[in-house]
Short mmCIF file of C-alpha atoms in Angstrom, two decimals:
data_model
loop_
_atom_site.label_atom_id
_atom_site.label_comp_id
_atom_site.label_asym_id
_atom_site.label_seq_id
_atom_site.Cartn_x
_atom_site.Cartn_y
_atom_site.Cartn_z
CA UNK A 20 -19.24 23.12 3.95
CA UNK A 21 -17.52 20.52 2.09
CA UNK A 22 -18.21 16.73 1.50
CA UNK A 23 -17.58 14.49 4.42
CA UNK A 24 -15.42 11.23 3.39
CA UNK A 25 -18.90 8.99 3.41
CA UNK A 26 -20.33 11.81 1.07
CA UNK A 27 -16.83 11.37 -0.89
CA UNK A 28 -18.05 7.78 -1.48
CA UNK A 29 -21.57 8.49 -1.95
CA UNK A 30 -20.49 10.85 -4.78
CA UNK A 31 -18.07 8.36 -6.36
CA UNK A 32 -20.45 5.48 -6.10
CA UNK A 33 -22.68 7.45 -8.47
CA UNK A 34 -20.25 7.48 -10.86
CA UNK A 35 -20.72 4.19 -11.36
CA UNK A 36 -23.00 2.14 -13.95
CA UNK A 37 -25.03 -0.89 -13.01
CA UNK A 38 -22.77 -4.01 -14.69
CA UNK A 39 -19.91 -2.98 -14.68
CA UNK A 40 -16.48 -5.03 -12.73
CA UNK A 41 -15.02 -2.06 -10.43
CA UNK A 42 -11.82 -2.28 -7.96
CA UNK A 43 -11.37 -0.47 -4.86
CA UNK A 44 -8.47 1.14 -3.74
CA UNK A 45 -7.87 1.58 -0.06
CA UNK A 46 -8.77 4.10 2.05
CA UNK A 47 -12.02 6.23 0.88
CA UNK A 48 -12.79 4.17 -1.71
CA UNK A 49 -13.28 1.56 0.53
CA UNK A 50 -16.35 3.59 1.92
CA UNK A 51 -17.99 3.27 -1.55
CA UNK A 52 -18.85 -0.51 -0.83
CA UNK A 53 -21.95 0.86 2.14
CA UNK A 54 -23.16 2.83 -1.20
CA UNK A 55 -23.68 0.21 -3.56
CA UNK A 56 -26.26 -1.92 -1.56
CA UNK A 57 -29.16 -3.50 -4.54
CA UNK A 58 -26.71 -2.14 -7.26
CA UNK A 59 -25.85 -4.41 -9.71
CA UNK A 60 -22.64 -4.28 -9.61
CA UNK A 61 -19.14 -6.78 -8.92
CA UNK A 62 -16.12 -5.73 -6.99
CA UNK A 63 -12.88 -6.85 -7.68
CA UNK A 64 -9.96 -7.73 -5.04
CA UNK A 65 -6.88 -7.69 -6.41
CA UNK A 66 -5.89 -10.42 -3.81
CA UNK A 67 -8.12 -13.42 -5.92
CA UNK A 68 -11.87 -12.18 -5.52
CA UNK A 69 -14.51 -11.36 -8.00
CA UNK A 70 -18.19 -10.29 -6.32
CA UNK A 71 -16.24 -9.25 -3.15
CA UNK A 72 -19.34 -8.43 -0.49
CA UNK A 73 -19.45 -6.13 2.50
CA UNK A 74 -18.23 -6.94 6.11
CA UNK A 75 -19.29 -10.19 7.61
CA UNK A 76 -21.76 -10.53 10.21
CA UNK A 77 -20.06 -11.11 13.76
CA UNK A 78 -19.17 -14.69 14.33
CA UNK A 79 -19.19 -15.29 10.41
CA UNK A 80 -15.50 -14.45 10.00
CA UNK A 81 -13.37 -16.21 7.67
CA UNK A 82 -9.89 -15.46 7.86
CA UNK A 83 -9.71 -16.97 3.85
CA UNK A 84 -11.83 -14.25 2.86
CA UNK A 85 -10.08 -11.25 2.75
CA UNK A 86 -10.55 -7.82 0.97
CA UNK A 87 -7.54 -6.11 -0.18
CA UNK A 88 -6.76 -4.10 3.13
CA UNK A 89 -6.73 -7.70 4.58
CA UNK A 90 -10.14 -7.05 6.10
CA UNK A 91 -12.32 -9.74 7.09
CA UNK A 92 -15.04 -9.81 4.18
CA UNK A 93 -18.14 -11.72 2.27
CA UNK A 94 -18.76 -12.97 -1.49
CA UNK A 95 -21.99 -11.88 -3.21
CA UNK A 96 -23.79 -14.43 -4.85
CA UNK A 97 -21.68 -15.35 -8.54
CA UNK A 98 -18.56 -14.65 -7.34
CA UNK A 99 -14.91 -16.12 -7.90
CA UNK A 100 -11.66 -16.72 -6.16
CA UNK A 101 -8.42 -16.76 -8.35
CA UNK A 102 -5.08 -16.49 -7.98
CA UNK A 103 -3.03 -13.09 -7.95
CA UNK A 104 -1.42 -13.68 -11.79
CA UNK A 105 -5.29 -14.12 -12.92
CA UNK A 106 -6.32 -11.03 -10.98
CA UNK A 107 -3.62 -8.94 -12.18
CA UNK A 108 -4.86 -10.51 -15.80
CA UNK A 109 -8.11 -8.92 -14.91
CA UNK A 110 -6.82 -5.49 -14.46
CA UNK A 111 -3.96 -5.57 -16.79
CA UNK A 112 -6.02 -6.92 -19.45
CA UNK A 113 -8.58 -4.50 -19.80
CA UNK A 114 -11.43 -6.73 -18.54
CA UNK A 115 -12.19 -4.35 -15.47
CA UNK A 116 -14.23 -1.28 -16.24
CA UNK A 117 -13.56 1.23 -13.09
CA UNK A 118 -11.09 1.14 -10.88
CA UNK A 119 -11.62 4.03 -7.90
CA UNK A 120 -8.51 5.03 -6.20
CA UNK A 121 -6.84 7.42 -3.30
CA UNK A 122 -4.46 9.79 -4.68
CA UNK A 123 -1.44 12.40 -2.68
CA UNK A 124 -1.80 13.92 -6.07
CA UNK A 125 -3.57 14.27 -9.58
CA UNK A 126 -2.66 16.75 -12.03
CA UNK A 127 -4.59 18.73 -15.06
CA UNK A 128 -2.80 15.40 -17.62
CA UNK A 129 -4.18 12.84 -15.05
CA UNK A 130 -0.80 12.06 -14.02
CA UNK A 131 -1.42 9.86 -10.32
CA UNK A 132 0.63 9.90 -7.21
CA UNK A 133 -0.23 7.82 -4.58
CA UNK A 134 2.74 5.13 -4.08
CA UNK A 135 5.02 6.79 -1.83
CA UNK A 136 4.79 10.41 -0.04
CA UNK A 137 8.33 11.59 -1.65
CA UNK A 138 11.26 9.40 -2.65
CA UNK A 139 13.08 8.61 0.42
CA UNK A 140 10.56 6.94 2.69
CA UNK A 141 9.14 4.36 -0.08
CA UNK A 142 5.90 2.09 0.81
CA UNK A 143 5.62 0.07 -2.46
CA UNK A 144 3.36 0.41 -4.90
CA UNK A 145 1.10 -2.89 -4.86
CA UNK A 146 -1.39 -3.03 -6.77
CA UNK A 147 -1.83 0.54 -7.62
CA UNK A 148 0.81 0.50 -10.67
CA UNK A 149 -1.42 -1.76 -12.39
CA UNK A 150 -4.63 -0.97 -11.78
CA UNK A 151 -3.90 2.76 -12.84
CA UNK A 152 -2.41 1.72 -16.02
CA UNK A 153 -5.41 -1.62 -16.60
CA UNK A 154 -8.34 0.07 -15.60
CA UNK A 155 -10.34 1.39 -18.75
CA UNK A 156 -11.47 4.08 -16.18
CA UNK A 157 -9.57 5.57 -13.10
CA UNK A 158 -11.41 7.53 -10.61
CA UNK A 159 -9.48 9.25 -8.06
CA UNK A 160 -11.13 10.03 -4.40
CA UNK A 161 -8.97 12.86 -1.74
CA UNK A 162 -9.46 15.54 0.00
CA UNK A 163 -8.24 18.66 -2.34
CA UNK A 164 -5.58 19.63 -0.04
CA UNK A 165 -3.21 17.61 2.21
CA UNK A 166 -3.44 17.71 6.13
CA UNK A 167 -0.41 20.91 5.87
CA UNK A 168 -2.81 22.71 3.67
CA UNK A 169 -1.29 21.95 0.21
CA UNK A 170 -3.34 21.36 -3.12
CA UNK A 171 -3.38 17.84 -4.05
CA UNK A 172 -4.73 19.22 -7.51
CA UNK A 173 -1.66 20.21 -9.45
CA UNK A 174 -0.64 21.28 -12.30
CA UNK A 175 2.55 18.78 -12.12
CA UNK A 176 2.50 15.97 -10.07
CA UNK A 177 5.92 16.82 -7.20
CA UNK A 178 5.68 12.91 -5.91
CA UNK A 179 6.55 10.15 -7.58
CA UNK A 180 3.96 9.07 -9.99
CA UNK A 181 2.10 5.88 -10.19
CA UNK A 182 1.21 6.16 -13.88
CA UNK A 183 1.00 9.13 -16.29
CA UNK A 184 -2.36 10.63 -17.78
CA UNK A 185 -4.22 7.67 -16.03
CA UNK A 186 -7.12 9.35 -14.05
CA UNK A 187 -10.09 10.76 -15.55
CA UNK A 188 -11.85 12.34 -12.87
CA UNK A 189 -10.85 13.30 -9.84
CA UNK A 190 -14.01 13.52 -6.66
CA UNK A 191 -12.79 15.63 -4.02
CA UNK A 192 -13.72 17.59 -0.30
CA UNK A 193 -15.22 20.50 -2.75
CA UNK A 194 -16.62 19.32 -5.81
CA UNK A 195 -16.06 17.01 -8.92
CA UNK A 196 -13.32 17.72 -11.25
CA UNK A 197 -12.94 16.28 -14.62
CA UNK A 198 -9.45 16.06 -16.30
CA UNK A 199 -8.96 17.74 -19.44
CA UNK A 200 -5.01 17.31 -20.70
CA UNK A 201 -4.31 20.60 -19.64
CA UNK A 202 -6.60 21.83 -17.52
CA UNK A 203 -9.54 20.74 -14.76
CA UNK A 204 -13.13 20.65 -15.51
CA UNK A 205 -15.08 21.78 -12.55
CA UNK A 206 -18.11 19.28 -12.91
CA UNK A 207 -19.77 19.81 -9.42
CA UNK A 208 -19.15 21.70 -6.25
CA UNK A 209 -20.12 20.72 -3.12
CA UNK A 210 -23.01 22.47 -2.01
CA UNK A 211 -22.13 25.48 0.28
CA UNK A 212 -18.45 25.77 -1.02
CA UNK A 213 -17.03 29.43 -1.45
CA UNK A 214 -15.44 30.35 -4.61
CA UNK A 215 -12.43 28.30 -5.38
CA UNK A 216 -8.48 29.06 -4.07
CA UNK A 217 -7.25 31.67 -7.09
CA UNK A 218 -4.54 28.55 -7.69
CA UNK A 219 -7.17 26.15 -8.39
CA UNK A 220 -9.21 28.45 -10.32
CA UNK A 221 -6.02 28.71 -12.61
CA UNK A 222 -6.09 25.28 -12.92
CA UNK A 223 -9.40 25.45 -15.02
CA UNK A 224 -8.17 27.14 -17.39
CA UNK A 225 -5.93 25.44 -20.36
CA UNK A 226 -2.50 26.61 -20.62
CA UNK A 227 -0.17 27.33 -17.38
CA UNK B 15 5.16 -42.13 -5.47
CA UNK B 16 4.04 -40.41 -2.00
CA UNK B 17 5.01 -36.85 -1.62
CA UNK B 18 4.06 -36.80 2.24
CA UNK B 19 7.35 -35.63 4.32
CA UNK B 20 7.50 -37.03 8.34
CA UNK B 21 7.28 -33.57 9.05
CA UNK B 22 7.34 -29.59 8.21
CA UNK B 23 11.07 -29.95 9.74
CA UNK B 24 11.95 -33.08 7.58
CA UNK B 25 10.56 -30.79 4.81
CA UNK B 26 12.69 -27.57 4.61
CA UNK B 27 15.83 -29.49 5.87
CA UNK B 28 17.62 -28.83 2.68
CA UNK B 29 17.39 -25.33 2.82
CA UNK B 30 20.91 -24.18 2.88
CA UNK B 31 22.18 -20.59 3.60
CA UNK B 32 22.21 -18.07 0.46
CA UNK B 33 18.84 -19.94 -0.95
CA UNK B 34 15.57 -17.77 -2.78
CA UNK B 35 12.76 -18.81 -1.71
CA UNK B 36 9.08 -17.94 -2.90
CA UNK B 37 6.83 -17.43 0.21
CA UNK B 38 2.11 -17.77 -0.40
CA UNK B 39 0.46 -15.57 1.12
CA UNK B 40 -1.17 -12.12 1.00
CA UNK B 41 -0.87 -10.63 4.30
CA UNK B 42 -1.84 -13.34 6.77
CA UNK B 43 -3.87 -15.05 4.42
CA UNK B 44 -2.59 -18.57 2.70
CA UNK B 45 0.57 -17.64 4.41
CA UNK B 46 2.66 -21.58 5.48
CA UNK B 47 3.51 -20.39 8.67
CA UNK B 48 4.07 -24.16 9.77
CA UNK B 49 6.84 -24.04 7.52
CA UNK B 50 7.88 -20.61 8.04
CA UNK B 51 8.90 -21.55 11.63
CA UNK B 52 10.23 -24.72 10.36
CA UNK B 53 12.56 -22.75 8.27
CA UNK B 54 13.28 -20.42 11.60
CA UNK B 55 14.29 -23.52 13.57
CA UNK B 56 16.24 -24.85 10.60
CA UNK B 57 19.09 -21.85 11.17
CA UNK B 58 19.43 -21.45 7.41
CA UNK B 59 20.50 -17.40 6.92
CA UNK B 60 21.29 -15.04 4.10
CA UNK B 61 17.95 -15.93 2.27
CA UNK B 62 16.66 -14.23 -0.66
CA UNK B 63 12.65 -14.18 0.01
CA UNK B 64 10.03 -13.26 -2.51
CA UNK B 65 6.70 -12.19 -1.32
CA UNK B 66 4.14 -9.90 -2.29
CA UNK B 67 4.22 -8.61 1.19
CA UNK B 68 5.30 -9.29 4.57
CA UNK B 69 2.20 -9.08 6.46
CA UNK B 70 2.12 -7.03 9.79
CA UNK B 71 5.18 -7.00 12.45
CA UNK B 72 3.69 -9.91 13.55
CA UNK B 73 3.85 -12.19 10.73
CA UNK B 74 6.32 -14.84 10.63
CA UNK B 75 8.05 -13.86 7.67
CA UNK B 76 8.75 -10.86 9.81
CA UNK B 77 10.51 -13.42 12.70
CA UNK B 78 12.96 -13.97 10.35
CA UNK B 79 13.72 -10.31 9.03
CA UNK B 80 13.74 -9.60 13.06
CA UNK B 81 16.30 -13.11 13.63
CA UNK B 82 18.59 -11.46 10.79
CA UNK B 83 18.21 -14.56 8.45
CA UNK B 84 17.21 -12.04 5.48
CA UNK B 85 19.35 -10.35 2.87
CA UNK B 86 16.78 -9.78 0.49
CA UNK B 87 12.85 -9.23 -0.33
CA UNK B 88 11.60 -9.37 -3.67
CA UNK B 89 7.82 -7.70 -2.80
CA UNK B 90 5.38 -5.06 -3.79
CA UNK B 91 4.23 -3.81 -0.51
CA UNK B 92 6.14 -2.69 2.62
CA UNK B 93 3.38 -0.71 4.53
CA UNK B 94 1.90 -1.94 8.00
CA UNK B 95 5.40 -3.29 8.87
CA UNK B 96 7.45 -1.09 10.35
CA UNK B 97 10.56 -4.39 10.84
CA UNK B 98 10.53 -4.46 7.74
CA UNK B 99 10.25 -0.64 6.28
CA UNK B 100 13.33 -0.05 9.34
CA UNK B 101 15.10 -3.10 8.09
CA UNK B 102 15.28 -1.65 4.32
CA UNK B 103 16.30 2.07 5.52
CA UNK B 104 18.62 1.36 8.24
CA UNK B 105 20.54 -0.82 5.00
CA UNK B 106 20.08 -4.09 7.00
CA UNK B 107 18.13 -5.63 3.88
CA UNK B 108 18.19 -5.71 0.16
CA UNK B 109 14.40 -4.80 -1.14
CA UNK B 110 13.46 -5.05 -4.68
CA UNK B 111 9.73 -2.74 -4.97
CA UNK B 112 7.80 -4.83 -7.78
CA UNK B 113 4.18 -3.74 -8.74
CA UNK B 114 1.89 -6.25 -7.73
CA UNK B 115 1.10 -7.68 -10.97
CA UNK B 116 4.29 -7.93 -12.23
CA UNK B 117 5.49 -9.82 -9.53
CA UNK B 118 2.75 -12.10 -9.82
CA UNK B 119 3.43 -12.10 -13.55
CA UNK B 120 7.31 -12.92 -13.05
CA UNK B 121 6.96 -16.11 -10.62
CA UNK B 122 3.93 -17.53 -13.08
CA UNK B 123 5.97 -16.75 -16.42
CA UNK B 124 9.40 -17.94 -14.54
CA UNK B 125 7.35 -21.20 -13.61
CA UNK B 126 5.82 -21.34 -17.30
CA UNK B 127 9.74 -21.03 -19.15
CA UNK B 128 9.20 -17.62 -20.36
CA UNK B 129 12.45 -15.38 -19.50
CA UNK B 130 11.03 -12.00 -19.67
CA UNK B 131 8.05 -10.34 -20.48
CA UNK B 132 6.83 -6.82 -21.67
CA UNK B 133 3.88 -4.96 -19.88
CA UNK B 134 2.09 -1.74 -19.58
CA UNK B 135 2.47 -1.57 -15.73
CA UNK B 136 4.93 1.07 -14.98
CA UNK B 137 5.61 2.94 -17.97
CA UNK B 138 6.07 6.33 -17.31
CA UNK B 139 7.43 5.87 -13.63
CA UNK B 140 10.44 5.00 -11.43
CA UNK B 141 10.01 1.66 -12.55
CA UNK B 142 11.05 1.81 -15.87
CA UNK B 143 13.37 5.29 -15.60
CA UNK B 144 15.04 3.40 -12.60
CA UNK B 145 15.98 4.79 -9.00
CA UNK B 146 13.96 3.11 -6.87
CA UNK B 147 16.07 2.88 -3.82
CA UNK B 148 17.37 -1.12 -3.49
CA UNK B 149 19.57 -0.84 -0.94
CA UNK B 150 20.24 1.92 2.28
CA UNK B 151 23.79 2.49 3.47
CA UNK B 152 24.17 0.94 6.82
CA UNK B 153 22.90 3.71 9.45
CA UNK B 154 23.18 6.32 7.05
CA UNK B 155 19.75 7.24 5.66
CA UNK B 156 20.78 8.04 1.94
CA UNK B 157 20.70 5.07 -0.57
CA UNK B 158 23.74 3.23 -1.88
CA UNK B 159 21.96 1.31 -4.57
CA UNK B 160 19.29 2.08 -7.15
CA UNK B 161 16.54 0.28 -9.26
CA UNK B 162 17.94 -0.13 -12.83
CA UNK B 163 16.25 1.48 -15.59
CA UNK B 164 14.03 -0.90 -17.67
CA UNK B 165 14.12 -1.71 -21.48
CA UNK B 166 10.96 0.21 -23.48
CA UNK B 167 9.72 -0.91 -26.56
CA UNK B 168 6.53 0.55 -28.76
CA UNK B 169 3.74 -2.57 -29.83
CA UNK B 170 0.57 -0.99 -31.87
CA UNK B 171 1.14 2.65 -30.80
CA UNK B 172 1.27 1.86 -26.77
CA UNK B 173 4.90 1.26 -24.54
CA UNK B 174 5.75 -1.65 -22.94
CA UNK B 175 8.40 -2.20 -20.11
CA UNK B 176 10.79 -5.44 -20.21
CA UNK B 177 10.40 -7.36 -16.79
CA UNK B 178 12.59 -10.41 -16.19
CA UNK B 179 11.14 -13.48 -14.91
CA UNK B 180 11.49 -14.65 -11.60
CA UNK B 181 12.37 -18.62 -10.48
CA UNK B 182 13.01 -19.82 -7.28
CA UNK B 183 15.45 -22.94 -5.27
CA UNK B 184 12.30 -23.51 -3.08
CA UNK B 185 8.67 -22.07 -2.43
CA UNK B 186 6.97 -22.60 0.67
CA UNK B 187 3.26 -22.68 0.03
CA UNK B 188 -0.29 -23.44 1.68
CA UNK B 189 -2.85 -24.70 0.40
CA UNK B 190 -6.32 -26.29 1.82
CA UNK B 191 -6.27 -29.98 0.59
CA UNK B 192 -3.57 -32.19 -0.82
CA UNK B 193 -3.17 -35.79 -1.85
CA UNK B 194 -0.66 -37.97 -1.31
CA UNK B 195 0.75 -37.42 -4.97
CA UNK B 196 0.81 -32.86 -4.34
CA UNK B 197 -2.35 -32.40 -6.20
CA UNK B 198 -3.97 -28.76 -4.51
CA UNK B 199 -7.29 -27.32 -3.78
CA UNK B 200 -7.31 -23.78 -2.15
CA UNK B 201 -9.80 -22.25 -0.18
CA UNK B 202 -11.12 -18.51 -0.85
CA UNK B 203 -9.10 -15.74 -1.23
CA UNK B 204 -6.10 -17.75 0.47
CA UNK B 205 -5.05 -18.83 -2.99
CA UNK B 206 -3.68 -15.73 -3.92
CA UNK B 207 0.50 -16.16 -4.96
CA UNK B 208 0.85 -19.81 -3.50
CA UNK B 209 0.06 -20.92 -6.97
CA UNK B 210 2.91 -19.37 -8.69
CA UNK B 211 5.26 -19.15 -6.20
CA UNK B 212 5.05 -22.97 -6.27
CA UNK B 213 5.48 -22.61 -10.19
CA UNK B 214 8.21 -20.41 -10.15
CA UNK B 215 10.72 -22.79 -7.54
CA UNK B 216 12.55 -26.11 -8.47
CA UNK B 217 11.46 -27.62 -5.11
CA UNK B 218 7.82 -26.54 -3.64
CA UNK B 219 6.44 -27.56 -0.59
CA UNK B 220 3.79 -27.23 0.43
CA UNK B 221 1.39 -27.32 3.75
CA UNK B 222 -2.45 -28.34 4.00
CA UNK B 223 -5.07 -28.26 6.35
CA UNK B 224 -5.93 -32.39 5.38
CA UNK B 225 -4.25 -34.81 3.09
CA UNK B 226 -6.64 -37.24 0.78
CA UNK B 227 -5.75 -40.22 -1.27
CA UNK B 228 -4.76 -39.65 -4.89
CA UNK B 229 -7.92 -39.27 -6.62
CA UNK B 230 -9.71 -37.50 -3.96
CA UNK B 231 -9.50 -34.22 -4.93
CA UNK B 232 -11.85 -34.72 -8.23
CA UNK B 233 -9.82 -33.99 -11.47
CA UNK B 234 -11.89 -30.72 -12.41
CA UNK B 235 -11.05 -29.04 -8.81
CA UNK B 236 -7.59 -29.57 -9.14
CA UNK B 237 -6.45 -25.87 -8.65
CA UNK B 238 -2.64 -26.75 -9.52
CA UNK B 239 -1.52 -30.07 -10.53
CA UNK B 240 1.56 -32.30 -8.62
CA UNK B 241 3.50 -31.93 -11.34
CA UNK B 242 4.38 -28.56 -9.25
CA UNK B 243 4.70 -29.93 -6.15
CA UNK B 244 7.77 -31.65 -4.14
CA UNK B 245 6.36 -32.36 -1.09
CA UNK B 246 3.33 -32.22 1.35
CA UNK B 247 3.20 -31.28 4.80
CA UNK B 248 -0.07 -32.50 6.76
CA UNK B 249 -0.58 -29.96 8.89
CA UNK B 250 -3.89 -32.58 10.40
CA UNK B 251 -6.81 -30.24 10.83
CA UNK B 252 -4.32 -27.85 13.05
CA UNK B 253 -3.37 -24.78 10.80
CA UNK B 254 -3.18 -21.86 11.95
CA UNK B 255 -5.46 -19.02 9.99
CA UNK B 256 -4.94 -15.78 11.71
CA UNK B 257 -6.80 -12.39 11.00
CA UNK B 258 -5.06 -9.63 10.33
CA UNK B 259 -8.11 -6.61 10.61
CA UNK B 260 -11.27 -8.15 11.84
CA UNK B 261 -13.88 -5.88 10.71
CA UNK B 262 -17.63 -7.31 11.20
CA UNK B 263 -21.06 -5.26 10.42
CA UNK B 264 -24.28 -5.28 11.81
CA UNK B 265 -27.26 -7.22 10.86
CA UNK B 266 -28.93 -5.44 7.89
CA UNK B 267 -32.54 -4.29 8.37
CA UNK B 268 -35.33 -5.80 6.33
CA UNK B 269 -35.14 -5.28 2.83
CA UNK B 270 -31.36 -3.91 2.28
CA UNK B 271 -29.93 -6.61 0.25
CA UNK B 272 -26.29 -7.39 -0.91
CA UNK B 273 -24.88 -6.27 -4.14
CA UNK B 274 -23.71 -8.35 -7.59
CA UNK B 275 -24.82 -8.45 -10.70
#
């Protein structure tokens, strides 16, 4: 068995440490929000919130109050709104302690790529540029292998990257993996996973 | 001393052809689309836009990619619009890919009369080495122009990249309340670039859901002084605030609270 995406979520939401400011990335991370209920903790939106809350209630909509996948979404009590120069200050800055991101690819440096899906058919970056390089802490959250059956955990990112030796740990489909310059450090595995692929094992060892 | 214009027509009249303009908005939200289709009707073509996205195919910054009045974006997203991602590869448009924050970054420093700027964002990637794909020969799929490598420079041990600073002939901007004199107060997360885009333009205009006499917005909830602002469209209680995802969730049982510190 491996981890379902909400279990993805569930496992990266415990990564996280009761005061801290943390930014979501679309996609999976986005999950992590249903996991973080009496948790005292404040999401960022790179689009002008901080103390960004879950989905309203129907009928409370607010089409001002956006998350950064331009969802329809709440404010906790002490939050902010800001423009996107002061947001990007957040990140850039230093000020936010976890940002939790998708990723095509990490590799054994914590080089990330997850802008574009090779270099012809580009999507832009957004915000993902600087939160990877802003963060003090970037967590990545994928499946370990892409839909065609390829290992997103490399040795050397093949896509573009989004920033270089960015990511320290990566939570995955099969277990927790913590990067270590040159190699992965298997942290966790998902309960019921069989022994690794033989080209991930390689992967936690230093060296090529 | 009143900025009001007789309308959001009246407004962008000046426009002419060949003009950049800096475009609010985040998606749907805090986007002007009063003046957007003001600037539709006005015919003016071969714009320059800069926006930090162009919200979904049916945004109305994507009604004037579609009516061909476009020859370049300035952005940092191009996902959930497929006008726009066909646009740039089929070499119809001109797209400069900006990280988010530097683009914010480049209107509010362009605005503030700082030229360039160094930052960590990018380092490392296509952005500084250059080869980000600008511009698509016409029908042909391979790319006839390329991002230009930036400028790095070493301060206290940690590279920086050189961005240049972006300025504008006109933004078109939203905001919640104005008086008469351009003084702005924004509303949630609708804030977002309409700040600096208005910053980073010789002539910003702007449009708001009511208009108050000077001195109604209190001095301490100014969110961006007059001094920025050109002129003031009253858009009279009508604006438009579409939704791009509507995503709602159900009442939580007893006891399950919210989160924050």
């Amino acid at each position: 068995m491996t981890w379902s995406r909400d279990e993805m979520a569930a496992r990266a939401a415990a990564e996280l440490t009761d005061g801290q400011h943390v930014n979501l990335g679309i996609g999976i991370p986005t999950l992590i929000t249903g996991h973080l209920r009496d948790r005292a903790i404040m999401l960022h939106s790179e689009n002008g919130i901080m103390g960004l809350g879950g989905y309203p209630l129907p009928g409370d909509e607010d089409a001002d109050i956006i998350n950064a996948g331009k969802e329809t979404a709440t404010t906790v009590a002490g939050s902010s709104f800001f423009d996107s120069a002061m947001s990007f200050a957040m990140i850039r800055g230093g000020h936010i302690e976890v940002a939790i991101l998708g990723a095509m690819q990490v590799s054994v440096a914590g080089d990330l790529a997850n802008w574009t899906d090779d270099g012809a058919r580009v999507k832009g970056m957004g915000g993902a540029m600087d939160l990877s390089v802003g963060a003090k802490k970037v967590i990545a959250v994928m499946t370990h292998r892409t839909r065609e059956g390829q290992l997103k955990l490399v040795r050397e990112c093949s896509l573009p990257i989004t920033a270089r030796a960015a990511v320290s740990t990566v939570i995955t489909d099969i277990g927790v993996f913590d990067v270590r310059e040159d190699h992965f450090r298997l942290r966790e595995i998902a309960p019921g996973v069989p022994a690794l692929d033989p080209e991930l094992s390689r992967m936690l060892r230093p060296g090529r | 001393m009143s900025k009001i214009a007789e309308s959001a027509g009246a407004a962008v009249a000046d426009i002419t052809d060949g003009r950049t303009i800096a475009i609010g908005g985040f998606g749907l939200c805090g986007t002007p689309s009063a003046l957007i289709e003001a600037l539709l009707q006005s015919g003016a073509t071969d714009l320059h836009i800069i926006t930090n996205n162009c919200g979904p195919d049916s945004s109305d910054v994507t009604r004037l990619l579609r009516a061909g009045r476009v020859r370049r974006v300035s952005a940092s997203y191009i996902g959930d619009n497929s006008e726009f991602l066909n646009s740039y590869l089929g070499g119809a448009i001109t797209v400069d890919l900006i990280p988010q924050g530097t683009l914010a970054e480049k209107l509010r420093s362009g605005g503030a009369g700082i030229p360039a700027f160094y930052t960590p964002t990018g380092v490392g990637t296509a952005v500084a080495q250059g080869g980000i794909p600008v511009r698509y020969g016409s029908g042909s799929g391979f790319a006839a122009e390329y991002s230009a490598p930036r400028h790095v420079a070493e301060f206290d041990g940690r590279e920086y990249l050189l961005e240049r600073s972006l300025t504008a002939d006109f933004a078109l901007v939203r905001a919640e309340t104005a008086d008469t004199i351009g003084n702005l107060r924004f509303r949630g997360a609708a804030r977002n670039f309409n700040p600096l885009c208005a910053m980073a333009a010789r002539v910003a205009i702007v449009e708001v859901q009511e208009v108050v006499e000077a001195g109604g917005i209190p001095p301490d909830d100014v969110h961006l002084p007059g001094v920025f602002i050109s002129r003031v469209v009253d858009l009279g209680g009508r604006m438009r605030k579409p939704i791009e995802r509507l995503r709602t969730t159900d009442p939580v049982p007893a006891g399950g609270g919210s989160h924050g510190l």
